[in-house]
């Protein structure tokens, strides 16, 4: 329905930067300016439920059009601009302009009405009258969107992190709970009996200690000295770069390839056979690169000024390292080495064919039960023991359980797994605790 | 001239000279030892390749049919007419690694960003410790978890007859690779200079915008290296996939199919071979293939990191 001059009015509300008609789309445009004002008043002043509350920077546009021309888009500067500022106090002199804004929406509508009646406000087709709520310290739509995205991102990332943490804790709790009935002192101190169907895990536990001890005996000195070379002596040329590349590659070699190397080099070539010696040396080669890398890092963290002070005193390079650099970095080196202890204890693949055996006859009592293996003997290891518990040991029948010659297989499996996890986690926690304690004590 | 303490007629300088010479000698010896140890990494990389090659060479040089080896999936080493086609094994390794990376990369990068940028100090320490503990779990224990815990869950959730499959192995491998990805990504995010963050803040960026528009491009090389290291870890994993994949040689058609990986094949079959026979040597050849694949991945990681850094400078 148009009036005599063919001009019709519409009301758009811009909230958060988005322009929306505030009129029911089915209804015709308003035929009169006052009708548009009345619609605004009805929507925002009469307490009716509206979907948007006006906040700072929000705008109410009165859009003027006719049959031939639809109003210009919201982006263009409107023909008439008025402001509402809730902080304005001067009611009487308010004109709605930028310097004297109306204090409330009601005052604004009244003012607009007055201006229209006086003839000062006569927008033609294609023009807009814009009413902006100006609150300088409110969040602009751009800011509000950024805050929303940031909040959403934080929640999403937290969920991703929890997706890693929660399954871990759940699985560990489940394992510990299921293993609880099997964890008795006799489980740990007894040797396996009856083809692994009963008894404890003492011999595999001792075997693991053997393997870790000998592998560290071989790897730690070489690794630490190699780290010393790389950080203190090596010059920054292509050769050093190749060594660093070699360390990274050695660290990435699959564990089964280490096993193949161990078989090829120690079992066959050096003719150690499947023994503690071969398995320890294989584990040593496996843990070597990480010891080198962590030593390098620990040495790097000692400030250069320490070394320079020594050089000023006339100390040679090795004297500097021996007296100042190594003692100050021993914490980091130790942490790295201890972490490899846990890794060597847990790995199965490298020892599969180089020394681990299904069953080794070991003394059951006396002091020899603490030293059951010779250097050239095959060894039972905790990680390998878990592997055969899962794959080769048959479940115990009811008769066997009743007779006491076998334990329920699940008990043995969960018990072994939990002892292994417990050992590894204990060593790692010790290393982490050591690192935190030493970081606290650092004096530079 | 100062005299020695024992004999007033002998000059003290000679005593000093002997002590000095001994300590010089000791130091020269130690430094030689250190220099030798510095070579150890290169030495062992070559040694690994050499000894594996030595065991696998007879088959590799005389009897290997390269086309049959790489393009067929008939893996029948124990048949009367042995066939050695590793396509199925390659497909197994590839499918499990791909699934693991699809899960681990978003989770790992998301966790790294959270720990590095959004977490408070206490939360950050706790999360870092938890992720380190995640890394500490031995792979055989992950295999144990795959068989005893994930297996029934997958059977219950998907109705598959066997819960050991690409899906199971992918989940386990993802959980194993995540700590690597998180720690290397976190290091590289931390290495971005604070001035970048401060400049972005001065321009009015929110924390997420800083991460998305400043940190990711700046730490691109480190993040890529983290992902590649995770890939290397997943490819090389043995015991966990041995248990989790169900160990059946086929090219998988769905996530619930059983597969067999290169690493698990070696682990499962080497014990049954006689040292020196054909099967034994073929397994060493597979070891060579694995070594080369991981070497290429690591080399790519190194070159990519250097390359991106080179372009940026």
XYZ file of C-alpha atoms in Angstrom:
757
model
C 0.000 0.000 0.000
C 1.612 3.225 -0.987
C 0.638 6.749 -0.196
C 0.111 9.493 -2.609
C 3.750 10.137 -3.312
C 4.451 6.426 -3.751
C 7.018 6.312 -0.942
C 7.015 3.387 1.434
C 9.052 2.779 4.542
C 10.654 -0.264 6.052
C 12.534 -0.825 9.234
C 15.781 -2.750 9.285
C 17.684 -3.575 12.364
C 21.362 -4.181 12.226
C 22.589 -6.357 15.025
C 26.167 -7.444 15.225
C 26.845 -6.110 11.779
C 24.078 -8.093 10.131
C 21.131 -6.360 8.559
C 17.678 -7.849 9.090
C 14.190 -6.609 8.409
C 12.304 -6.040 11.613
C 8.977 -6.344 9.899
C 7.036 -9.462 9.290
C 7.955 -10.309 5.674
C 4.379 -10.998 4.667
C 3.114 -7.609 5.771
C 3.394 -4.703 3.360
C 5.823 -1.945 3.914
C 4.707 0.915 6.066
C 3.033 3.688 4.161
C 3.898 6.469 6.539
C 6.946 7.577 8.468
C 4.969 7.676 11.650
C 3.799 4.144 11.054
C 7.421 3.057 10.878
C 8.208 4.894 14.095
C 5.197 3.314 15.723
C 6.394 -0.116 14.640
C 9.802 0.513 16.199
C 8.188 1.741 19.364
C 5.924 -1.274 19.480
C 8.832 -3.649 19.018
C 11.330 -2.247 21.413
C 9.418 -0.144 23.880
C 6.228 -1.974 24.620
C 7.832 -4.879 26.353
C 7.066 -7.346 23.608
C 9.303 -10.321 23.140
C 11.908 -9.549 20.579
C 14.617 -11.709 19.351
C 17.307 -9.082 19.705
C 18.017 -6.663 22.441
C 19.637 -3.467 21.318
C 23.224 -3.225 22.416
C 25.976 -0.835 21.660
C 26.709 -0.305 17.964
C 23.359 -1.781 17.013
C 21.446 0.252 14.491
C 17.844 0.779 13.531
C 17.440 1.841 9.944
C 14.329 3.310 8.489
C 14.575 2.414 4.875
C 12.678 4.354 2.292
C 11.734 2.909 -1.038
C 9.111 3.028 -3.747
C 7.844 0.768 -6.499
C 10.779 1.432 -8.720
C 13.617 1.751 -6.302
C 14.511 -0.483 -3.471
C 16.474 1.159 -0.742
C 20.182 1.285 -0.875
C 22.151 -1.384 0.908
C 23.046 -0.953 4.500
C 26.692 -0.463 3.737
C 26.386 2.931 2.164
C 26.372 5.983 4.330
C 22.780 6.790 5.233
C 21.343 10.133 4.364
C 20.322 10.966 7.886
C 22.179 9.760 10.927
C 21.102 10.091 14.513
C 22.568 8.770 17.720
C 21.352 7.460 21.010
C 23.770 7.557 23.883
C 22.514 6.202 27.202
C 25.162 8.236 28.976
C 23.909 11.543 27.620
C 22.347 13.651 30.290
C 21.088 16.746 28.556
C 17.568 15.880 27.638
C 16.359 19.267 26.550
C 18.997 20.192 24.048
C 19.364 16.789 22.537
C 18.934 16.877 18.807
C 20.086 13.437 17.976
C 23.163 14.638 16.234
C 26.592 13.293 17.016
C 27.322 15.955 19.596
C 23.966 15.891 21.342
C 22.561 12.407 21.206
C 19.222 11.390 22.547
C 19.396 9.547 25.823
C 16.802 6.858 25.180
C 15.014 5.176 22.329
C 11.735 6.779 23.364
C 13.285 10.214 23.261
C 14.794 9.397 19.894
C 11.494 8.318 18.427
C 9.808 11.393 19.823
C 12.545 13.570 18.406
C 12.339 11.942 15.001
C 8.613 12.414 15.001
C 9.009 16.086 15.813
C 11.535 16.564 13.072
C 9.315 14.840 10.551
C 6.349 16.987 11.481
C 8.423 20.092 11.224
C 9.468 18.991 7.803
C 13.158 18.766 8.589
C 13.231 15.053 8.046
C 11.866 13.978 4.682
C 13.769 11.094 3.252
C 13.150 10.299 -0.348
C 13.071 6.931 -1.993
C 16.379 5.100 -1.826
C 17.562 6.819 1.336
C 17.971 5.609 4.846
C 17.483 7.120 8.228
C 19.836 5.494 10.686
C 19.515 5.445 14.416
C 22.667 4.184 16.114
C 23.000 3.226 19.740
C 26.353 4.584 20.664
C 28.118 3.036 23.590
C 31.792 3.624 23.085
C 33.025 0.952 25.447
C 30.756 -1.853 24.448
C 32.040 -4.699 22.387
C 31.867 -4.064 18.706
C 30.397 -6.850 16.606
C 33.842 -7.720 15.277
C 35.224 -8.020 18.774
C 32.259 -10.023 19.952
C 32.755 -12.476 17.128
C 36.425 -12.819 17.963
C 35.667 -13.517 21.604
C 33.108 -16.130 20.621
C 35.549 -17.844 18.260
C 38.249 -17.801 20.873
C 35.970 -19.325 23.466
C 34.858 -21.998 21.024
C 38.446 -22.747 20.045
C 39.463 -23.099 23.665
C 36.666 -25.573 24.312
C 37.430 -27.596 21.205
C 41.140 -27.769 21.981
C 40.427 -28.724 25.572
C 38.233 -31.545 24.323
C 40.994 -32.730 22.034
C 43.441 -32.785 24.913
C 40.977 -34.585 27.123
C 40.435 -37.163 24.405
C 44.028 -38.115 24.942
C 44.196 -37.854 28.682
C 40.930 -39.488 29.680
C 41.351 -42.776 27.780
C 44.834 -43.126 29.226
C 43.653 -42.715 32.790
C 40.627 -44.918 32.172
C 42.715 -47.705 30.656
C 45.322 -47.580 33.416
C 42.681 -47.643 36.109
C 40.962 -50.562 34.440
C 44.212 -52.500 34.203
C 45.143 -51.867 37.823
C 41.709 -52.855 39.018
C 41.695 -56.076 37.059
C 45.192 -56.965 38.160
C 44.580 -56.317 41.827
C 43.793 -59.931 42.779
C 46.988 -61.140 41.157
C 49.391 -58.707 42.746
C 50.650 -60.540 45.782
C 54.220 -60.563 47.077
C 54.567 -64.172 46.028
C 53.670 -63.185 42.488
C 56.646 -60.928 42.318
C 59.089 -63.103 44.201
C 58.358 -66.498 42.725
C 59.588 -67.930 39.519
C 57.114 -69.036 36.862
C 56.057 -72.647 37.204
C 54.377 -75.269 35.154
C 55.020 -73.828 31.740
C 54.113 -70.302 32.747
C 50.698 -71.358 33.925
C 51.382 -70.627 37.551
C 53.857 -68.950 39.779
C 55.232 -65.480 39.580
C 57.466 -63.276 37.530
C 60.677 -63.134 39.523
C 62.977 -64.560 36.875
C 61.636 -62.303 34.104
C 61.896 -59.328 36.445
C 65.530 -60.067 37.219
C 66.143 -60.669 33.546
C 64.813 -57.231 32.729
C 67.123 -55.709 35.300
C 70.073 -57.572 33.781
C 69.237 -56.336 30.298
C 68.741 -52.755 31.390
C 71.917 -52.714 33.450
C 74.158 -54.052 30.737
C 72.613 -52.022 27.979
C 73.060 -48.841 29.967
C 76.603 -49.839 30.854
C 77.329 -49.902 27.144
C 75.204 -47.019 25.947
C 75.576 -44.356 28.601
C 79.335 -43.675 28.351
C 79.332 -43.743 24.564
C 76.205 -41.633 24.341
C 77.329 -39.049 26.847
C 80.756 -38.689 25.275
C 79.180 -38.454 21.829
C 76.913 -35.705 23.130
C 79.959 -33.950 24.565
C 81.663 -34.177 21.195
C 78.681 -32.840 19.306
C 78.089 -29.932 21.602
C 81.598 -28.967 22.654
C 84.041 -30.031 20.011
C 82.246 -30.294 16.724
C 82.499 -27.416 14.349
C 79.477 -26.211 12.431
C 80.168 -27.809 9.092
C 78.472 -30.310 6.820
C 80.142 -33.197 8.616
C 78.531 -32.290 11.899
C 75.267 -31.956 10.087
C 75.616 -35.506 8.814
C 76.276 -36.731 12.327
C 73.156 -34.970 13.555
C 71.189 -36.487 10.708
C 72.563 -39.885 11.654
C 71.467 -39.422 15.254
C 67.958 -38.500 14.185
C 67.793 -41.446 11.814
C 69.132 -43.845 14.389
C 66.460 -42.632 16.758
C 63.797 -43.363 14.194
C 64.842 -46.885 13.282
C 62.003 -49.330 13.944
C 62.568 -51.588 16.897
C 62.242 -54.746 14.828
C 65.008 -53.483 12.555
C 67.135 -53.132 15.672
C 66.311 -56.756 16.355
C 67.416 -57.754 12.860
C 70.615 -55.788 13.336
C 71.180 -57.512 16.651
C 70.716 -60.905 15.059
C 72.981 -60.058 12.160
C 75.714 -58.390 14.143
C 75.769 -59.920 17.601
C 74.095 -63.283 17.347
C 75.559 -64.360 14.033
C 78.612 -62.279 13.226
C 80.109 -61.855 16.667
C 78.842 -65.300 17.573
C 77.451 -64.379 20.970
C 74.411 -66.516 20.279
C 71.106 -65.610 21.808
C 72.320 -64.221 25.066
C 72.183 -61.455 27.597
C 75.182 -59.940 25.851
C 73.589 -59.787 22.415
C 70.275 -58.512 23.732
C 71.913 -55.857 25.917
C 74.049 -54.592 23.084
C 71.005 -54.412 20.821
C 69.150 -52.434 23.464
C 72.224 -50.227 23.860
C 72.228 -49.333 20.171
C 68.520 -48.599 20.448
C 68.847 -46.220 23.384
C 72.051 -44.562 22.186
C 70.603 -41.801 19.977
C 68.229 -40.473 22.593
C 71.008 -40.379 25.178
C 73.125 -38.429 22.693
C 70.310 -35.988 22.005
C 69.446 -35.375 25.628
C 73.102 -34.963 26.577
C 73.502 -32.419 23.812
C 70.534 -30.507 25.107
C 71.707 -30.640 28.706
C 75.163 -29.394 27.745
C 73.644 -26.690 25.575
C 71.704 -25.362 28.525
C 74.860 -24.509 30.430
C 75.433 -20.820 29.735
C 78.318 -19.939 27.499
C 79.615 -17.494 30.067
C 80.586 -20.403 32.307
C 82.847 -21.769 29.634
C 84.238 -18.365 28.803
C 85.146 -17.796 32.420
C 87.106 -21.034 32.379
C 88.850 -20.146 29.175
C 89.797 -16.818 30.705
C 91.535 -18.711 33.472
C 93.558 -20.624 30.934
C 91.750 -23.938 31.227
C 91.845 -26.272 28.272
C 88.653 -27.465 26.641
C 88.582 -30.794 28.392
C 89.356 -29.182 31.737
C 86.418 -26.858 31.238
C 84.132 -29.715 30.405
C 85.331 -31.889 33.216
C 85.131 -29.313 35.967
C 82.324 -26.966 35.018
C 80.156 -28.057 32.110
C 79.563 -31.681 32.982
C 78.823 -31.169 36.671
C 76.366 -28.411 35.839
C 74.553 -30.446 33.236
C 74.610 -33.755 35.022
C 70.976 -33.331 35.975
C 69.779 -33.141 32.402
C 72.031 -35.997 31.364
C 70.808 -38.125 34.218
C 67.203 -37.425 33.331
C 67.783 -38.512 29.764
C 69.560 -41.678 30.813
C 66.862 -42.644 33.302
C 64.190 -42.208 30.653
C 66.056 -44.672 28.501
C 66.113 -47.102 31.405
C 62.357 -47.252 31.265
C 62.398 -47.616 27.516
C 64.916 -50.448 27.602
C 62.860 -52.199 30.252
C 59.714 -52.057 28.193
C 60.864 -52.905 24.700
C 60.116 -56.347 23.389
C 61.059 -56.399 19.744
C 64.812 -55.880 20.069
C 65.173 -58.764 22.475
C 62.826 -61.137 20.661
C 65.488 -62.920 18.703
C 68.628 -61.740 20.377
C 68.270 -63.131 23.821
C 64.794 -63.481 25.185
C 63.580 -66.991 25.679
C 60.309 -68.548 26.585
C 61.695 -70.478 29.510
C 65.099 -70.576 31.045
C 65.977 -72.933 33.819
C 66.856 -70.797 36.757
C 67.630 -71.566 40.371
C 64.608 -71.117 42.552
C 66.127 -70.344 45.859
C 69.192 -69.144 47.524
C 71.367 -66.257 46.559
C 71.689 -67.635 43.031
C 68.082 -66.758 42.391
C 69.196 -63.156 42.435
C 71.788 -63.793 39.759
C 70.242 -66.488 37.619
C 71.724 -65.639 34.275
C 75.203 -65.776 32.892
C 76.376 -63.403 30.242
C 75.929 -65.944 27.484
C 72.640 -67.373 28.714
C 69.259 -66.716 27.270
C 67.173 -64.542 29.489
C 63.563 -64.225 30.450
C 62.375 -60.645 30.305
C 59.234 -59.057 31.634
C 58.142 -57.569 28.323
C 58.688 -60.813 26.469
C 56.941 -62.653 29.278
C 53.869 -60.529 28.741
C 54.022 -61.300 25.046
C 54.008 -65.053 25.597
C 51.328 -64.707 28.241
C 49.147 -63.225 25.555
C 50.006 -65.522 22.710
C 51.354 -68.860 23.787
C 50.163 -69.825 27.207
C 46.848 -71.654 27.191
C 44.143 -70.765 29.674
C 44.047 -72.853 32.782
C 41.255 -75.360 33.100
C 39.068 -75.509 36.179
C 40.670 -78.742 37.322
C 44.100 -77.229 37.195
C 42.985 -74.163 39.126
C 41.374 -76.331 41.752
C 44.488 -78.452 42.063
C 46.599 -75.357 42.432
C 48.850 -76.184 39.517
C 47.669 -73.261 37.447
C 46.279 -69.786 37.968
C 43.572 -68.209 35.876
C 45.316 -66.922 32.794
C 43.767 -63.487 33.094
C 45.320 -63.009 36.502
C 48.752 -63.777 35.200
C 48.286 -61.592 32.139
C 46.984 -58.543 33.957
C 49.471 -59.025 36.756
C 52.431 -59.122 34.406
C 51.160 -56.143 32.455
C 50.616 -54.093 35.568
C 54.028 -54.901 37.018
C 55.618 -53.862 33.740
C 53.614 -50.652 33.530
C 54.268 -49.963 37.191
C 57.998 -50.416 36.746
C 58.119 -48.186 33.693
C 55.906 -45.500 35.198
C 57.853 -45.558 38.453
C 61.143 -45.019 36.646
C 59.622 -42.276 34.498
C 58.028 -40.551 37.455
C 61.363 -40.664 39.229
C 62.984 -39.063 36.216
C 60.300 -36.385 35.980
C 60.523 -35.702 39.697
C 64.291 -35.453 39.449
C 63.957 -33.007 36.602
C 61.504 -30.804 38.493
C 63.616 -30.900 41.642
C 66.762 -29.976 39.772
C 65.002 -27.249 37.829
C 63.979 -25.758 41.139
C 67.562 -25.813 42.320
C 69.080 -24.276 39.235
C 71.034 -21.222 40.117
C 71.052 -19.462 36.762
C 116.214 -21.398 40.039
C 113.559 -23.122 42.212
C 114.612 -26.497 43.420
C 112.535 -29.614 43.803
C 111.182 -30.550 47.156
C 113.009 -33.883 47.449
C 116.449 -33.119 46.165
C 117.726 -29.556 46.522
C 120.023 -30.039 43.567
C 117.381 -31.107 41.069
C 115.374 -28.332 39.499
C 111.615 -28.352 40.312
C 110.739 -27.584 36.764
C 111.295 -31.161 35.680
C 108.680 -32.432 38.144
C 106.202 -29.961 36.838
C 107.070 -30.987 33.341
C 106.319 -34.633 34.031
C 102.999 -33.866 35.680
C 102.084 -31.500 32.917
C 103.022 -34.002 30.266
C 100.955 -36.720 31.893
C 97.923 -34.566 32.145
C 98.404 -33.469 28.543
C 98.584 -37.099 27.537
C 95.513 -37.999 29.539
C 93.645 -35.156 27.991
C 94.709 -36.099 24.476
C 93.542 -39.656 25.072
C 90.195 -38.524 26.436
C 89.679 -36.191 23.538
C 90.437 -38.976 21.092
C 87.901 -41.167 22.845
C 85.348 -38.379 22.660
C 86.035 -37.884 18.987
C 85.564 -41.604 18.392
C 82.303 -41.599 20.281
C 81.148 -38.701 18.187
C 81.382 -40.959 15.185
C 79.355 -43.630 16.921
C 75.980 -42.513 15.591
C 77.122 -42.577 11.976
C 78.964 -45.814 12.638
C 75.879 -47.511 13.992
C 73.594 -46.295 11.230
C 75.950 -47.763 8.698
C 76.432 -50.878 10.817
C 72.704 -51.484 10.991
C 72.362 -51.187 7.264
C 75.451 -53.290 6.665
C 74.507 -56.202 8.886
C 70.937 -56.370 7.701
C 72.130 -56.211 4.147
C 74.689 -58.912 4.862
C 72.010 -61.305 6.037
C 69.531 -60.479 3.343
C 71.929 -60.005 0.451
C 71.972 -63.549 -0.931
C 68.272 -63.446 -1.539
C 68.292 -59.847 -2.647
C 70.965 -60.334 -5.226
C 70.250 -63.772 -6.571
C 66.635 -64.636 -6.255
C 64.605 -61.545 -5.733
C 62.053 -60.861 -8.391
C 61.443 -57.180 -7.766
C 58.182 -57.010 -9.596
C 56.749 -60.012 -7.827
C 58.050 -58.760 -4.513
C 56.438 -55.364 -4.653
C 53.314 -55.905 -6.689
C 51.812 -59.176 -5.580
C 50.343 -59.940 -2.234
C 51.048 -63.666 -2.174
C 53.001 -64.035 0.992
C 53.596 -67.771 1.265
C 57.066 -68.307 2.565
C 56.398 -71.706 4.004
C 54.633 -73.245 1.034
C 56.407 -75.860 -1.011
C 56.731 -73.314 -3.766
C 57.386 -70.180 -1.752
C 55.993 -66.922 -2.960
C 57.226 -63.610 -1.621
C 54.894 -60.793 -2.461
C 54.651 -58.018 0.090
C 51.957 -55.855 -1.450
C 49.492 -57.004 1.176
C 51.965 -56.237 3.917
C 52.662 -52.807 2.446
C 48.920 -52.175 2.287
C 48.619 -53.209 5.897
C 51.353 -50.896 7.057
C 50.029 -48.056 4.950
C 46.391 -48.397 6.041
C 47.189 -48.610 9.719
C 49.606 -45.684 9.536
C 47.144 -43.565 7.557
C 44.354 -44.126 10.041
C 46.673 -43.499 12.963
C 47.847 -40.211 11.465
C 44.294 -39.153 10.632
C 43.506 -39.502 14.319
C 46.799 -38.414 15.823
C 47.635 -35.281 13.843
C 44.525 -33.224 14.703
C 44.469 -34.456 18.282
C 48.200 -33.976 18.715
C 48.316 -30.505 17.172
C 45.199 -29.467 19.074
C 46.640 -30.677 22.341
C 49.977 -29.008 21.591
C 48.250 -25.692 20.856
C 46.154 -26.000 23.987
C 49.095 -26.815 26.222
C 51.265 -24.153 24.683
C 48.845 -21.235 24.324
C 45.648 -21.701 26.240
C 46.504 -23.612 29.385
C 47.431 -22.003 32.662
C 50.772 -22.793 34.249
C 49.631 -25.576 36.552
C 47.445 -27.157 33.895
C 50.325 -26.998 31.464
C 52.714 -28.823 33.794
C 50.158 -31.489 34.589
C 49.250 -32.072 30.972
C 52.882 -32.266 29.935
C 53.537 -34.886 32.578
C 50.488 -36.873 31.519
C 51.543 -36.842 27.902
C 55.038 -37.947 28.885
C 53.536 -40.840 30.773
C 51.499 -41.672 27.693
C 54.796 -41.886 25.833
C 56.331 -44.117 28.443
C 53.899 -46.984 28.074
C 55.738 -49.873 26.395
C 54.446 -51.080 23.066
C 53.729 -54.592 24.281
C 51.418 -53.065 26.872
C 49.647 -51.203 24.106
C 49.257 -54.541 22.359
C 47.848 -55.916 25.581
C 45.401 -53.018 25.767
C 44.408 -53.571 22.149
C 43.578 -57.212 22.796
C 42.046 -57.043 26.241
C 40.383 -53.622 26.328
C 39.784 -52.259 22.835
C 38.821 -55.587 21.314
C 35.611 -56.081 23.337
C 34.764 -52.384 22.989
C 35.013 -52.489 19.212
C 33.028 -55.689 19.022
C 30.340 -54.143 21.162
C 30.239 -50.868 19.257
C 30.431 -52.110 15.691
C 29.136 -55.645 15.851
C 32.156 -56.959 14.009
C 33.023 -60.596 14.668
C 36.625 -59.791 15.511
C 37.680 -56.611 17.224
C 41.262 -56.763 15.994
C 41.450 -54.772 12.818
C 42.744 -51.700 11.079
C 40.518 -49.664 13.378
C 41.963 -51.168 16.539
C 45.542 -50.808 15.385
C 44.880 -47.285 14.133
C 43.537 -46.163 17.484
C 46.421 -47.726 19.391
C 49.044 -46.333 17.028
C 47.436 -42.900 17.224
C 47.699 -42.945 21.008
C 51.327 -44.023 20.670
C 52.291 -41.367 18.123
C 50.506 -38.485 19.813
C 53.194 -37.834 22.454
C 55.844 -37.485 19.759
C 53.690 -35.081 17.777
C 52.706 -33.097 20.863
C 56.200 -32.663 22.240
C 57.855 -31.685 18.960
C 54.950 -29.367 18.000
C 55.003 -27.775 21.399
C 58.724 -27.142 21.127
C 58.327 -25.526 17.748
C 55.383 -23.392 18.896
C 57.405 -22.271 21.856
C 60.301 -21.390 19.575
C 58.238 -18.763 17.761
C 59.548 -15.469 19.160
C 57.319 -13.670 21.598
C 57.581 -10.550 19.486
C 55.279 -12.192 16.920
C 52.625 -12.757 19.550
C 53.054 -9.286 20.957
C 52.736 -7.710 17.533
C 49.534 -9.634 16.883
C 48.140 -8.647 20.258
C 48.941 -5.038 19.508
C 46.847 -5.335 16.365
C 43.923 -6.624 18.389
C 44.052 -10.315 17.646
C 42.390 -12.796 19.952
C 44.344 -15.804 21.182
C 42.831 -18.117 18.618
C 43.646 -15.656 15.863
C 47.215 -15.495 17.073
C 47.445 -19.270 16.879
C 45.747 -19.586 13.547
C 47.224 -16.648 11.693
C 50.629 -16.118 13.291
C 51.881 -19.235 15.044
C 50.855 -21.887 12.546
C 52.565 -20.203 9.603
C 55.600 -19.324 11.707
C 56.023 -22.800 13.171
C 55.050 -24.558 9.965
C 58.370 -26.374 9.564
C 58.443 -27.631 13.128
C 54.855 -28.826 12.948
C 55.540 -30.649 9.719
C 58.599 -32.263 11.256
C 56.479 -33.338 14.208
C 53.960 -34.997 11.926
C 56.666 -36.760 9.946
C 58.290 -38.036 13.129
C 54.914 -39.344 14.193
C 54.573 -41.097 10.838
C 57.993 -42.674 11.309
C 56.991 -43.898 14.740
C 53.771 -45.387 13.447
C 55.422 -47.158 10.538
C 58.070 -48.691 12.752
C 55.855 -49.960 15.531
C 55.944 -53.715 15.940
C 54.506 -55.374 19.004
C 51.376 -53.305 19.346
C 50.331 -53.832 15.741
C 51.239 -57.483 15.918
C 48.491 -57.908 18.478
C 46.073 -55.279 17.276
C 45.771 -55.945 13.577
C 44.682 -59.543 13.751
C 47.649 -60.503 11.601
C 45.981 -61.652 8.409
C 47.621 -60.889 5.086
C 45.109 -59.113 2.914
C 44.486 -55.764 1.337
C 41.906 -54.230 3.632
C 38.522 -53.347 2.225
C 37.111 -51.704 5.313
C 38.266 -50.428 8.651
C 37.189 -53.627 10.313
C 39.337 -55.926 8.222
C 42.356 -57.675 9.604
C 45.697 -56.800 8.090
C 49.320 -57.683 8.504
C 52.104 -55.167 8.645
C 55.721 -55.454 7.554
C 57.003 -55.139 11.089
C 54.627 -57.717 12.530
C 55.546 -60.185 9.796
C 59.185 -60.055 10.752
C 58.392 -60.371 14.431
C 56.046 -63.277 13.936
C 58.040 -65.323 11.475
C 61.721 -64.844 12.193
C 61.628 -67.179 15.151
C 60.439 -70.029 12.995
C 63.100 -69.760 10.339
C 66.412 -71.480 10.209
C 69.313 -69.135 10.097
C 70.506 -68.844 6.526
C 67.524 -70.211 4.648
C 65.434 -68.351 2.137
C 62.620 -67.333 4.464
C 65.169 -65.960 6.931
C 66.814 -63.888 4.249
C 63.551 -62.548 2.871
C 62.647 -61.284 6.317
C 65.929 -59.403 6.373
C 65.061 -57.944 2.980
C 61.801 -56.719 4.471
C 63.929 -55.183 7.200
C 65.908 -53.368 4.538
C 62.674 -52.075 3.005
C 61.509 -50.810 6.392
C 64.844 -49.182 7.105
C 64.812 -47.417 3.752
C 61.215 -46.207 4.194
C 61.895 -44.749 7.621
C 65.189 -43.284 6.416
C 63.368 -41.524 3.594
C 60.716 -40.194 5.981
C 63.374 -38.846 8.348
C 65.407 -37.385 5.514
C 62.281 -35.702 4.136
C 61.530 -34.290 7.548
C 65.026 -32.895 7.825
C 65.040 -31.445 4.312
C 61.555 -30.012 4.616
C 62.427 -28.311 7.860
C 65.643 -26.924 6.436
C 63.909 -26.046 3.178
C 61.060 -24.119 4.713
C 63.460 -22.415 7.021
C 65.737 -21.649 4.096
C 62.888 -20.095 2.126
C 61.824 -18.024 5.068
C 65.256 -16.542 5.473
